[in-house]
Short mmCIF file of C-alpha atoms in Angstrom, two decimals:
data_model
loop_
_atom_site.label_atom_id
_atom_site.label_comp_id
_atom_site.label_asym_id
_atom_site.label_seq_id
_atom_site.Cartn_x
_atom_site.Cartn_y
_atom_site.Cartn_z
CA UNK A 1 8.76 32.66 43.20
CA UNK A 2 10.03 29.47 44.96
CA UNK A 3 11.99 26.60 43.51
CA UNK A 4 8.75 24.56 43.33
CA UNK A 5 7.05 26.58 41.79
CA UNK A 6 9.67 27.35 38.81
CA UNK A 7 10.00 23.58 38.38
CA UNK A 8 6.81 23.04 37.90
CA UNK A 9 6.03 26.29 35.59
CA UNK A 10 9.03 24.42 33.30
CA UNK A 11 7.14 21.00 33.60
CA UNK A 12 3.85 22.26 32.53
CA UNK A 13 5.21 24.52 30.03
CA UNK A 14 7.34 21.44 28.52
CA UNK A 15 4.55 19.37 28.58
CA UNK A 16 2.01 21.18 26.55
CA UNK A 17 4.51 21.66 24.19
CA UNK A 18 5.44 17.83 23.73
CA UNK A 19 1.58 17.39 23.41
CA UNK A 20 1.47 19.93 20.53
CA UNK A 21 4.30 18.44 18.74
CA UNK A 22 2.24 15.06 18.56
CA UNK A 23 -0.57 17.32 16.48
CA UNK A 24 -0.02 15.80 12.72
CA UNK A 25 -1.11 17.92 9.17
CA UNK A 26 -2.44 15.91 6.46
CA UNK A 27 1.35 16.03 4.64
CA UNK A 28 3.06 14.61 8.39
CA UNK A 29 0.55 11.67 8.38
CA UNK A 30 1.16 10.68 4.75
CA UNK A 31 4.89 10.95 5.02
CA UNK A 32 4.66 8.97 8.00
CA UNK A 33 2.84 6.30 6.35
CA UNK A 34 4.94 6.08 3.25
CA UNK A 35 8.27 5.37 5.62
CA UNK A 36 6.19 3.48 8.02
CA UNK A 37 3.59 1.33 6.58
CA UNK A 38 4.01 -2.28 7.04
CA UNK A 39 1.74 -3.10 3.68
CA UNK A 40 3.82 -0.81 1.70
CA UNK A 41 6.95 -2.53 3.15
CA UNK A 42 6.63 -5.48 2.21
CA UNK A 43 5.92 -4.38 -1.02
CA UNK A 44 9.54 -2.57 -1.11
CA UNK A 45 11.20 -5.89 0.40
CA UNK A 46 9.87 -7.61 -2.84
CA UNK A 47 11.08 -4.91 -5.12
CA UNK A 48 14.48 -5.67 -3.72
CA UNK A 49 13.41 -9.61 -4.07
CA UNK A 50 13.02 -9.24 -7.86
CA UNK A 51 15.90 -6.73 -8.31
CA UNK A 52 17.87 -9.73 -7.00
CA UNK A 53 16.31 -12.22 -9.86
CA UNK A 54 17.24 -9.84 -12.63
CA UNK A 55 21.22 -9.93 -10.95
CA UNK A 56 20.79 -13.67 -11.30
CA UNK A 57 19.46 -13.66 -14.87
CA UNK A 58 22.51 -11.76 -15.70
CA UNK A 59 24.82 -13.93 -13.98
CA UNK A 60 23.62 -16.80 -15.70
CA UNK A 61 25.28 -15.13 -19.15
CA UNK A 62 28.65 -15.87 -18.05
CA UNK A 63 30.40 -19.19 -17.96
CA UNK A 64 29.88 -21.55 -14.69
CA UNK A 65 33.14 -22.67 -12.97
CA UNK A 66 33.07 -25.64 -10.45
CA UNK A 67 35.98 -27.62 -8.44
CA UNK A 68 35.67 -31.27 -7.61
CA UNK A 69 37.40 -33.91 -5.90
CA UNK A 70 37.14 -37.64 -5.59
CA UNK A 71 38.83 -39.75 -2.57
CA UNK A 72 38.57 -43.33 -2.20
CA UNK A 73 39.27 -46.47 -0.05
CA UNK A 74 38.74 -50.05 -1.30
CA UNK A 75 39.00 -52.74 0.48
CA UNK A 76 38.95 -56.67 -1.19
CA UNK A 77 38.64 -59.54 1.38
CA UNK A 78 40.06 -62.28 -0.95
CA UNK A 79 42.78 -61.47 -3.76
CA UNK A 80 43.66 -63.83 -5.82
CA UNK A 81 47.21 -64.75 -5.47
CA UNK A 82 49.62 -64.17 -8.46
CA UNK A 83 46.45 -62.79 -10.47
CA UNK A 84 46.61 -59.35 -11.75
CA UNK A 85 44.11 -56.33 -12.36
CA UNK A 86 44.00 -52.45 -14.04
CA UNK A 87 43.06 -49.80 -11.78
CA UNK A 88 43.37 -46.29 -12.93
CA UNK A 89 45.59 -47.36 -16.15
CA UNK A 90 47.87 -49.11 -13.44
CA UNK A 91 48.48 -52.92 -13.38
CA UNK A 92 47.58 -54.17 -10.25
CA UNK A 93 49.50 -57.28 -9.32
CA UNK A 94 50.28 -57.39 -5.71
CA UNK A 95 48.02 -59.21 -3.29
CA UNK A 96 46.77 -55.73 -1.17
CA UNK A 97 43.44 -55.68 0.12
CA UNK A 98 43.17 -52.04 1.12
CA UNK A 99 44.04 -49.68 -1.72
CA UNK A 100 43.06 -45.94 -2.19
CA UNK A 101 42.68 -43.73 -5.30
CA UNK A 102 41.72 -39.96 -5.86
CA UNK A 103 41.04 -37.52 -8.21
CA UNK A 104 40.84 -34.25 -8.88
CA UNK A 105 39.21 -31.87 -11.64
CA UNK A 106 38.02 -28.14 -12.42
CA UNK A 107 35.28 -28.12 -14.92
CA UNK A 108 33.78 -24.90 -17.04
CA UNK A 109 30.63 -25.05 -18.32
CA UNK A 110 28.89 -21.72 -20.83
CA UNK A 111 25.33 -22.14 -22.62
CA UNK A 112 26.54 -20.26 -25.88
CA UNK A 113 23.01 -19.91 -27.02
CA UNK A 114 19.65 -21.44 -26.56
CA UNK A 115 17.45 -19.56 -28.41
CA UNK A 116 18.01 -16.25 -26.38
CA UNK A 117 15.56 -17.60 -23.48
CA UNK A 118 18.65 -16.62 -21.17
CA UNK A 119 18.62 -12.77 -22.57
CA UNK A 120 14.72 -12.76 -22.66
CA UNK A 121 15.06 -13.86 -19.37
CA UNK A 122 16.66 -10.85 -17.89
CA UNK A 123 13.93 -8.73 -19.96
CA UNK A 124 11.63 -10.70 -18.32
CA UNK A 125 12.67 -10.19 -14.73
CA UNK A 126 13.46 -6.48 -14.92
CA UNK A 127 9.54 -6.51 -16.22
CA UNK A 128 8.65 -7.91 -12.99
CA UNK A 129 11.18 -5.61 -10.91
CA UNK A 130 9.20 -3.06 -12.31
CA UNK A 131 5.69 -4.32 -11.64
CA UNK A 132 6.82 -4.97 -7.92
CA UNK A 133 8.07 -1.19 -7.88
CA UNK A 134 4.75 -0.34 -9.20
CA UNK A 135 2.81 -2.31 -6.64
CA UNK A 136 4.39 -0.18 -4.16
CA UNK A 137 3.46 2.69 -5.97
CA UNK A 138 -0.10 1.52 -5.73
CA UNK A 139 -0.22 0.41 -2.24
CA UNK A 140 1.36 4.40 -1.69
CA UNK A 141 -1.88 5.79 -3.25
CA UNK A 142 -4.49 3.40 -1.91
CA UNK A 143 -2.97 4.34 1.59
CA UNK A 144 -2.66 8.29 0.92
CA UNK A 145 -6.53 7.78 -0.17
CA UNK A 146 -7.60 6.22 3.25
CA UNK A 147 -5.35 8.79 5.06
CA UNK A 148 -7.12 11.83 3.77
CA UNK A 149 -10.56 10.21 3.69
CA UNK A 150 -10.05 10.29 7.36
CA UNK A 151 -8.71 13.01 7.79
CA UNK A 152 -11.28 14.91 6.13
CA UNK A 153 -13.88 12.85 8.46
CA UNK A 154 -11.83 14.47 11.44
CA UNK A 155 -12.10 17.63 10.07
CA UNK A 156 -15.81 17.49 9.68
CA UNK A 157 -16.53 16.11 13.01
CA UNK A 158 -14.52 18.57 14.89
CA UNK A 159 -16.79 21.33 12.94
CA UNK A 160 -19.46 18.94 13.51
CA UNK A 161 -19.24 18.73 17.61
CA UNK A 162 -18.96 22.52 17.36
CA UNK A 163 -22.00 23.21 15.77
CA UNK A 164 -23.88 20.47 18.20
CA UNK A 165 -22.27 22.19 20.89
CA UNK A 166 -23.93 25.66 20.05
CA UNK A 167 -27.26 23.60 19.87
CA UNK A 168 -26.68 21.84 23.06
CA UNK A 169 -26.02 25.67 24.67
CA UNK A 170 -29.04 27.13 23.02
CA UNK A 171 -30.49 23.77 24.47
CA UNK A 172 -29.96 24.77 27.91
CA UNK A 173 -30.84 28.13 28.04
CA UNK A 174 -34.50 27.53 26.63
CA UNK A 175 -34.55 24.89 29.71
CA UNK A 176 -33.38 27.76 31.75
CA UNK A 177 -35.81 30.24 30.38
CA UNK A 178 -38.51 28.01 30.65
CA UNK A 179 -38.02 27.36 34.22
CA UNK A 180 -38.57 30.77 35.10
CA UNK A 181 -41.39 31.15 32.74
CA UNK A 182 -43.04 28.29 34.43
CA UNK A 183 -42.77 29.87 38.08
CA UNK A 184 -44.45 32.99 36.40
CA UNK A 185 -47.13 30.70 35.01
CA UNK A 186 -46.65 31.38 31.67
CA UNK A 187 -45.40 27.50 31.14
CA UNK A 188 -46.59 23.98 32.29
CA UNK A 189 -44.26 21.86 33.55
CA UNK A 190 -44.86 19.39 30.60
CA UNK A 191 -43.80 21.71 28.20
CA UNK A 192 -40.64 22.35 30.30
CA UNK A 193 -39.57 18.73 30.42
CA UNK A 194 -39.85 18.75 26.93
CA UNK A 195 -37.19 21.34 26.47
CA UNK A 196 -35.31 19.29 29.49
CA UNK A 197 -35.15 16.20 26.91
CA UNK A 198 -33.82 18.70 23.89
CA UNK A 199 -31.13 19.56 26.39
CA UNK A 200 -29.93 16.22 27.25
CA UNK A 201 -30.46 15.37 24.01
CA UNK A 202 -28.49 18.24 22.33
CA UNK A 203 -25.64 16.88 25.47
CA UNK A 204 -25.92 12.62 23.71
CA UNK A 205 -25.11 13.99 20.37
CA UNK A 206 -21.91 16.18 21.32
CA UNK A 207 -20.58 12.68 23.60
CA UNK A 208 -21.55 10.93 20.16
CA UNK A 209 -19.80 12.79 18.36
CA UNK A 210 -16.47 13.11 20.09
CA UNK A 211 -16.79 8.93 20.37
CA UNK A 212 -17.04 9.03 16.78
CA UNK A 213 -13.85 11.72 16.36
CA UNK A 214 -11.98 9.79 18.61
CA UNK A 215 -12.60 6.32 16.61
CA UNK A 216 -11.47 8.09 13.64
CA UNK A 217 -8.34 9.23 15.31
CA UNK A 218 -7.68 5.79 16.32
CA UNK A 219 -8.25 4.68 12.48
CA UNK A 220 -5.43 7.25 11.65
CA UNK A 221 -2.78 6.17 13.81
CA UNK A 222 -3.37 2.57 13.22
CA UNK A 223 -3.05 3.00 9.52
CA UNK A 224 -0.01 5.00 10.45
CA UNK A 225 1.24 1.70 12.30
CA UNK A 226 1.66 4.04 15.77
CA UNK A 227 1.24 2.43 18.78
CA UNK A 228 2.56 4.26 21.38
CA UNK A 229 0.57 6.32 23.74
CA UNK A 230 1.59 9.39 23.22
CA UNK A 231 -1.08 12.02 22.63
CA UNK A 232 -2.48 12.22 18.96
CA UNK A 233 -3.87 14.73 17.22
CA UNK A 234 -4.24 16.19 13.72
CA UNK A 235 -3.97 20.57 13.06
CA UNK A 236 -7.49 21.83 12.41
CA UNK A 237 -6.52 23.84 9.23
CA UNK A 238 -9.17 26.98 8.06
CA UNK A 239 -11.44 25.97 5.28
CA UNK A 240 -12.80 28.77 3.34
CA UNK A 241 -15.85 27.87 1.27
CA UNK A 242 -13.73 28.98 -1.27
CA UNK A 243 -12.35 25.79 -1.02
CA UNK A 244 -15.44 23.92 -1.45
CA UNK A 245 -16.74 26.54 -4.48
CA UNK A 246 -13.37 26.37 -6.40
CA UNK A 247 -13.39 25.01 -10.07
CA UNK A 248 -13.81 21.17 -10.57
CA UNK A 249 -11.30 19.99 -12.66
CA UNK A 250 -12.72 18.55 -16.22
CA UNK A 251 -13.48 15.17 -15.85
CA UNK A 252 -11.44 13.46 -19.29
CA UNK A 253 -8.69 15.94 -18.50
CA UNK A 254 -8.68 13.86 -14.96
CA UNK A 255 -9.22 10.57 -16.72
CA UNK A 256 -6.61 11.27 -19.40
CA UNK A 257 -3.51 12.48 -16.95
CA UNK A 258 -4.35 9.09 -14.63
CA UNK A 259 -4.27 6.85 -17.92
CA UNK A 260 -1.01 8.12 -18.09
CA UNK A 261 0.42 7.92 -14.76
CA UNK A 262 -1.54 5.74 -12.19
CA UNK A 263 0.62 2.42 -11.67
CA UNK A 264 -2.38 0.25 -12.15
CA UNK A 265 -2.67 0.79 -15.61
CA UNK A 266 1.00 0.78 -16.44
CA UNK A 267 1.05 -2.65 -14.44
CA UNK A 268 -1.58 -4.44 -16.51
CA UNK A 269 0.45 -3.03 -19.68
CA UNK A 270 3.65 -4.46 -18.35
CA UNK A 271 1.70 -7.76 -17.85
CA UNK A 272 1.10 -7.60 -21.41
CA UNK A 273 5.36 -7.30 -22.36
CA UNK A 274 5.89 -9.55 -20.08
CA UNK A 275 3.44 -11.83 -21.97
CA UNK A 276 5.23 -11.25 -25.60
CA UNK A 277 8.29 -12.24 -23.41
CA UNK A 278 7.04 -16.00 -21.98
CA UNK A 279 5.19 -16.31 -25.64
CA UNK A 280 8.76 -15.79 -27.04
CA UNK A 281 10.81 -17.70 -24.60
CA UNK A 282 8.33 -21.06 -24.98
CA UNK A 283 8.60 -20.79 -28.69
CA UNK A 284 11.93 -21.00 -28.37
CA UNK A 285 12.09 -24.16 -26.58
CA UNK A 286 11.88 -25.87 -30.24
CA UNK A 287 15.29 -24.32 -30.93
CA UNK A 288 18.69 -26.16 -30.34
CA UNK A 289 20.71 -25.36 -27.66
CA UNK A 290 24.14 -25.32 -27.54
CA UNK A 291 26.90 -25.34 -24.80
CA UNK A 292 31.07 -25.12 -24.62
CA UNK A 293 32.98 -27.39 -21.51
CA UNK A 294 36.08 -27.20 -20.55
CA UNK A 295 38.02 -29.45 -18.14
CA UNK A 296 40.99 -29.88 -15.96
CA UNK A 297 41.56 -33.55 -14.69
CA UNK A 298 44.11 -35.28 -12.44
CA UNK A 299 44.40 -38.37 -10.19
CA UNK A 300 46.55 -40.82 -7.86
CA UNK A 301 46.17 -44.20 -6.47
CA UNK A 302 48.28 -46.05 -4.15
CA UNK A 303 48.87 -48.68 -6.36
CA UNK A 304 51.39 -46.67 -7.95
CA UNK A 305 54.76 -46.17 -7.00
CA UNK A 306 55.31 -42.37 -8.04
CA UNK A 307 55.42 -40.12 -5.47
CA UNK A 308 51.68 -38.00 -5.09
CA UNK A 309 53.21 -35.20 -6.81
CA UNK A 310 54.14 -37.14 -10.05
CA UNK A 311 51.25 -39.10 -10.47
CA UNK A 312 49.19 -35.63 -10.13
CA UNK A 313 51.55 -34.13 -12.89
CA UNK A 314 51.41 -37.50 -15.13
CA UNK A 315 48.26 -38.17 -14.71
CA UNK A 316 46.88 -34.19 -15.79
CA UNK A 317 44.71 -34.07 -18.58
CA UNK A 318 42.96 -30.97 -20.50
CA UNK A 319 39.77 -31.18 -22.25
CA UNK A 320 37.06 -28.96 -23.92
CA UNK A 321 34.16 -29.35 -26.14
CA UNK A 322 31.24 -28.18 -27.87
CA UNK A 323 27.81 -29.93 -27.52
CA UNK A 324 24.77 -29.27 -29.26
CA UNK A 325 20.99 -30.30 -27.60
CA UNK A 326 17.98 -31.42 -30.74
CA UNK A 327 15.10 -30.95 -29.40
CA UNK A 328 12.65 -34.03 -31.36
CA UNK A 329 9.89 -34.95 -29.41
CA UNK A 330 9.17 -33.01 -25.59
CA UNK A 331 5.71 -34.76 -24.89
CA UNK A 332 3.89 -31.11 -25.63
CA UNK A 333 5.96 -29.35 -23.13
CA UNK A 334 6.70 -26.50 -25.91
CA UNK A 335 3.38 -26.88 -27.10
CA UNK A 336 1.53 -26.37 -23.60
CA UNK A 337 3.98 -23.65 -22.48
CA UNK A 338 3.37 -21.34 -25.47
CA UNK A 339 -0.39 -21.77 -25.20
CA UNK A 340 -0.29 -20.61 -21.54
CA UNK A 341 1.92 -17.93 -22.59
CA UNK A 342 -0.80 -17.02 -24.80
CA UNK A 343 -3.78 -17.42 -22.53
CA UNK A 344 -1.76 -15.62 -20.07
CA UNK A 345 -1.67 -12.61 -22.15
CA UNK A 346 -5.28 -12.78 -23.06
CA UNK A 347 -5.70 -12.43 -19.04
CA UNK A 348 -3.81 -9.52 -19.07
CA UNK A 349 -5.32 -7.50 -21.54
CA UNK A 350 -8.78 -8.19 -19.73
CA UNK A 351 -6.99 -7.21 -16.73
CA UNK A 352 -5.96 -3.78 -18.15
CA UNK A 353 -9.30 -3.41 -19.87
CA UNK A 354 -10.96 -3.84 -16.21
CA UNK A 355 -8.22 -1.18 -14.76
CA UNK A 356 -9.04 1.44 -16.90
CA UNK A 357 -13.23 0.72 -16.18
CA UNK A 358 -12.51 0.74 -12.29
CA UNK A 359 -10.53 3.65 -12.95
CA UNK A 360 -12.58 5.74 -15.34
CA UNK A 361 -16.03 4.90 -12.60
CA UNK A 362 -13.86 6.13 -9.77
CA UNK A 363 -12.72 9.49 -10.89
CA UNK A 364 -16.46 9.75 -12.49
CA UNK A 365 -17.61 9.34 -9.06
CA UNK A 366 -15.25 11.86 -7.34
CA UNK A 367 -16.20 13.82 -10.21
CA UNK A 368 -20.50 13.76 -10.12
CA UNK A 369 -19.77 13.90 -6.13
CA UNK A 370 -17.63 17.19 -6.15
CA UNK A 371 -20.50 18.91 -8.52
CA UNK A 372 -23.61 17.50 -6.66
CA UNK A 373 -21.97 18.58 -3.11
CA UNK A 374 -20.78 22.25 -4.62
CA UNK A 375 -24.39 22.31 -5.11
CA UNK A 376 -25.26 21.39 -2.04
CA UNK A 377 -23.53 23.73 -0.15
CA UNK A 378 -24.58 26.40 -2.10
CA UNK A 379 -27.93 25.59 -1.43
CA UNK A 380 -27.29 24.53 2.44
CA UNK A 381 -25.94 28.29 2.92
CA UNK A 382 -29.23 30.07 2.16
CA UNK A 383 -30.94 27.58 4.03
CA UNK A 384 -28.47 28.15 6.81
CA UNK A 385 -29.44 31.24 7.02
CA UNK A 386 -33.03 31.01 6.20
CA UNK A 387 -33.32 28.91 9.40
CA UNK A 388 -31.39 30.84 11.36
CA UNK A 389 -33.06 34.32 10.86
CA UNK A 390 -36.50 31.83 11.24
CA UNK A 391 -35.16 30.44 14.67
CA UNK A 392 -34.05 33.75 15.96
CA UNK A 393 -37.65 35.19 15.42
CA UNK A 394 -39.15 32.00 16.67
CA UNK A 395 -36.86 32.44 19.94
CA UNK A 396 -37.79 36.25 20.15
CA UNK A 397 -41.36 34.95 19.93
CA UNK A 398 -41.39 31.98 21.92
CA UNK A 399 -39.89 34.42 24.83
CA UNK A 400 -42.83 36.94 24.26
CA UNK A 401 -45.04 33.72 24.70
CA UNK A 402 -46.04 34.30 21.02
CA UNK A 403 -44.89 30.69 20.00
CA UNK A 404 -45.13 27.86 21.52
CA UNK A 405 -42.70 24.88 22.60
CA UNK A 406 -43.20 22.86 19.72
CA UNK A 407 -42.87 25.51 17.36
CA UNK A 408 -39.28 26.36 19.08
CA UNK A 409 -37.73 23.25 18.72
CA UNK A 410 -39.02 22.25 15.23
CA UNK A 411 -37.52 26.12 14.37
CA UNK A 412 -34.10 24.69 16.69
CA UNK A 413 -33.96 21.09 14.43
CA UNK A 414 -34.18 22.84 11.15
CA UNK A 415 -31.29 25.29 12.19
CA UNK A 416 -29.56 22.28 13.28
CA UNK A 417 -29.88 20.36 10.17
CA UNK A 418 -29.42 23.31 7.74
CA UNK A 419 -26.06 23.34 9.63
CA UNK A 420 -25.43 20.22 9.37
CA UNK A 421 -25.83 19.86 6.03
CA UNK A 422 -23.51 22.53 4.86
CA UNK A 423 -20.63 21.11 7.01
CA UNK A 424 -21.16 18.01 5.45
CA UNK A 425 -21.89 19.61 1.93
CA UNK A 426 -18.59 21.68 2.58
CA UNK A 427 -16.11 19.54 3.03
CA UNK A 428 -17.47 16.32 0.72
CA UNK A 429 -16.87 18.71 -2.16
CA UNK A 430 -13.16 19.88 -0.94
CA UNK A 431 -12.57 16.13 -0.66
CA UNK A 432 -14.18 14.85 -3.95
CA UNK A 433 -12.02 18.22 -5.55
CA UNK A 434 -8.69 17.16 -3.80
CA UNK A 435 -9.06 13.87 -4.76
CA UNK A 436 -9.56 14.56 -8.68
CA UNK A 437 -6.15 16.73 -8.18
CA UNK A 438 -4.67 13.62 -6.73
CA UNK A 439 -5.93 11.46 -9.64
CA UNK A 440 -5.01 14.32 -12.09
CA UNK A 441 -0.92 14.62 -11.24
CA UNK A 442 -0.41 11.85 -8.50
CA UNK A 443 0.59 14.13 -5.53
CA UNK A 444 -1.54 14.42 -2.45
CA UNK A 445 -1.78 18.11 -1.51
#
């Protein structure tokens, strides 16, 4: 074998298997999505957003420490001779114009209590660190949900173009049988163009089809945020119609487990602490307030004629103090914010009351849709093969010029749809199952 030849044995062998590492199963696209999704992203950037309010809502426990300092030059045009003046607690009698002064001071400030808004406060914002964690959460299973709702749409368009395929193959062999039965007479040339437009037909619906698998490929990536162009494609896993005849789960055993675990409901109930919180916070804006300070103070001047050093060791001073805030009249503000609070509340328990509808008429839907389709594709089997055994006989027929043209091809349509309908049947009930098992214990499988 020559060196060409090698190379390019390596080069096709390498490249058909990069193009099979690009094929994705159902559990590679949603891990993908979770790591990769720019909805869900943001999402996680405002978990860390509120994580850092609740650090800040501690923080605000402990005492406040600030530095400070003061520098100034005055200038006064016209002294008055032999006058004198106090600047500072110094007796100014020279006549300088220009003088400078400074000062210096550390102050301490701590909010000893206020009616425990500041430890509601922290309450409050690990609440809301939770409800942004729990936004994620939701924006995880919304986007696992459109993942396998394509996915499954792949699947059943693959099977889909196959069966259409078959048709359009059966297609062209009655066009190829009925040319030679029309050079033996035994066909007009009408009837064969008929059986020329099931063929090309049959040939529109497979192109169709693999448009429409193709657009739902595209769907995929983009909601995996891949934009490369790279090959993509998803395994083609066996589906037994065991699958589609397994047991439905029951529907309040569903409905109960999702109560308990779906972060839409526990989000609407956190709404509802977080409303006892702001109720109990504005409340307590009737309450006094009251505060410690503490100060450090120094200052020089060059009116004096210490050296900078003395005057900032004469001049120190050390204070501290307690002060207490009244609150007497706010124009309404207490008044106002505790209604709100309450209103606020009121919104939220609607809110959960409206979760638990949307979610009690979704998993009733996947429920009544996984029994109707199980039924369904019971029923599509044994037409399946009703029309089958029909179209072979009507084929056998048609061939012993027994049947005619039209009979063929209404006999060819019925197989089609009976085929049809139990992909369709097949896979809408292993869907509407998986997706009860998803609302049942949260994991995608």
């Amino acid at each position: 074998m020559s060196v060409n030849k090698i190379i390019l044995s390596f080069s096709l062998f390498f490249a058909t298997t990069a193009i099979q590492a690009r094929q994705w199963t159902l559990q590679d696209c949603i891990d993908y999505a979770l790591k990769n999704n720019i909805s869900l992203r943001k999402t996680q950037i405002q978990k860390k957003s509120s994580h850092e309010d609740v650090l800040q809502s501690q923080a605000a426990l402990l005492p406040s420490l600030s530095a400070s300092t003061s520098q100034n030059l005055t200038y006064r045009p016209w002294p008055q001779e032999g006058s004198s003046s106090v600047q500072n607690g110094y007796v100014q009698s020279s006549i300088d114009k220009v003088y400078y002064n400074g000062s210096y001071g550390v102050n301490a400030n701590w909010l000893l209590w206020n009616g425990n808004q500041n430890r509601d406060q922290i309450k409050l914002n690990k609440i809301t660190e939770e409800k942004a964690e729990l936004d994620s959460a939701q924006i995880a299973n919304q986007l696992q949900e459109q993942i396998a709702q394509l996915y499954v749409q792949i699947l059943y368009t693959t099977e889909a173009i196959k069966v259409n395929k078959e048709a359009s193959a059966t297609s062209k062999k009655n066009e190829e049988r009925g040319k030679t039965m029309v050079e033996v007479g035994k066909m007009s040339k009408a009837e064969l163009s008929q059986l020329t437009a099931q063929r090309a037909q049959d040939e529109y619906t497979v192109v169709e089809q693999e448009s429409n698998l193709k657009n739902y490929k595209r769907q995929l990536k983009q909601l995996l945020q891949i934009v490369d162009e790279e090959p993509f494609d998803v395994v083609i896993p066996t589906t037994t119609d065991e699958m589609a005849l397994q047991d439905i789960p029951a529907f309040q055993t569903v409905y109960s487990s999702a109560l308990g675990h779906r972060p839409e409901i526990k989000n609407a109930m956190l709404g509802m602490q977080s409303s006892d919180l702001s109720i109990k916070m504005a409340k307590a804006g009737r309450l006094p307030s009251v505060s410690a300070n503490g100060s450090f103070t120094t200052n020089t001047t060059s009116m004096s004629s210490n050296a900078w050093g003395s005057q900032l060791k004469n001049n120190f001073n050390v204070g501290a103090g307690v002060s207490l805030s009244v609150p007497i009249f706010d124009n309404r503000k207490v008044r106002t914010a505790v209604n709100k609070a309450e209103l606020q509340k009121m919104n939220y328990a609607l809110e959960l009351q409206d979760k638990q509808t949307t979610l009690y008429s979704t998993i009733e839907n996947y429920w009544l849709q996984a029994e109707n389709n199980q039924q369904k594709f019971k029923a599509a089997k044994i037409s399946t093969q009703s029309a089958q055994a029909s179209y072979d006989l009507l084929s056998e027929q048609f061939r012993l010029g027994l049947k005619n043209i039209v009979e063929l091809m209404n006999g060819k349509d019925n197989l089609l749809r009976a085929q049809q309908s139990e992909l369709q049947s097949k896979y809408l009930a292993i869907y509407n199952i998986d997706m009860l098992k998803f609302y049942q214990d949260g994991t995608m499988k």
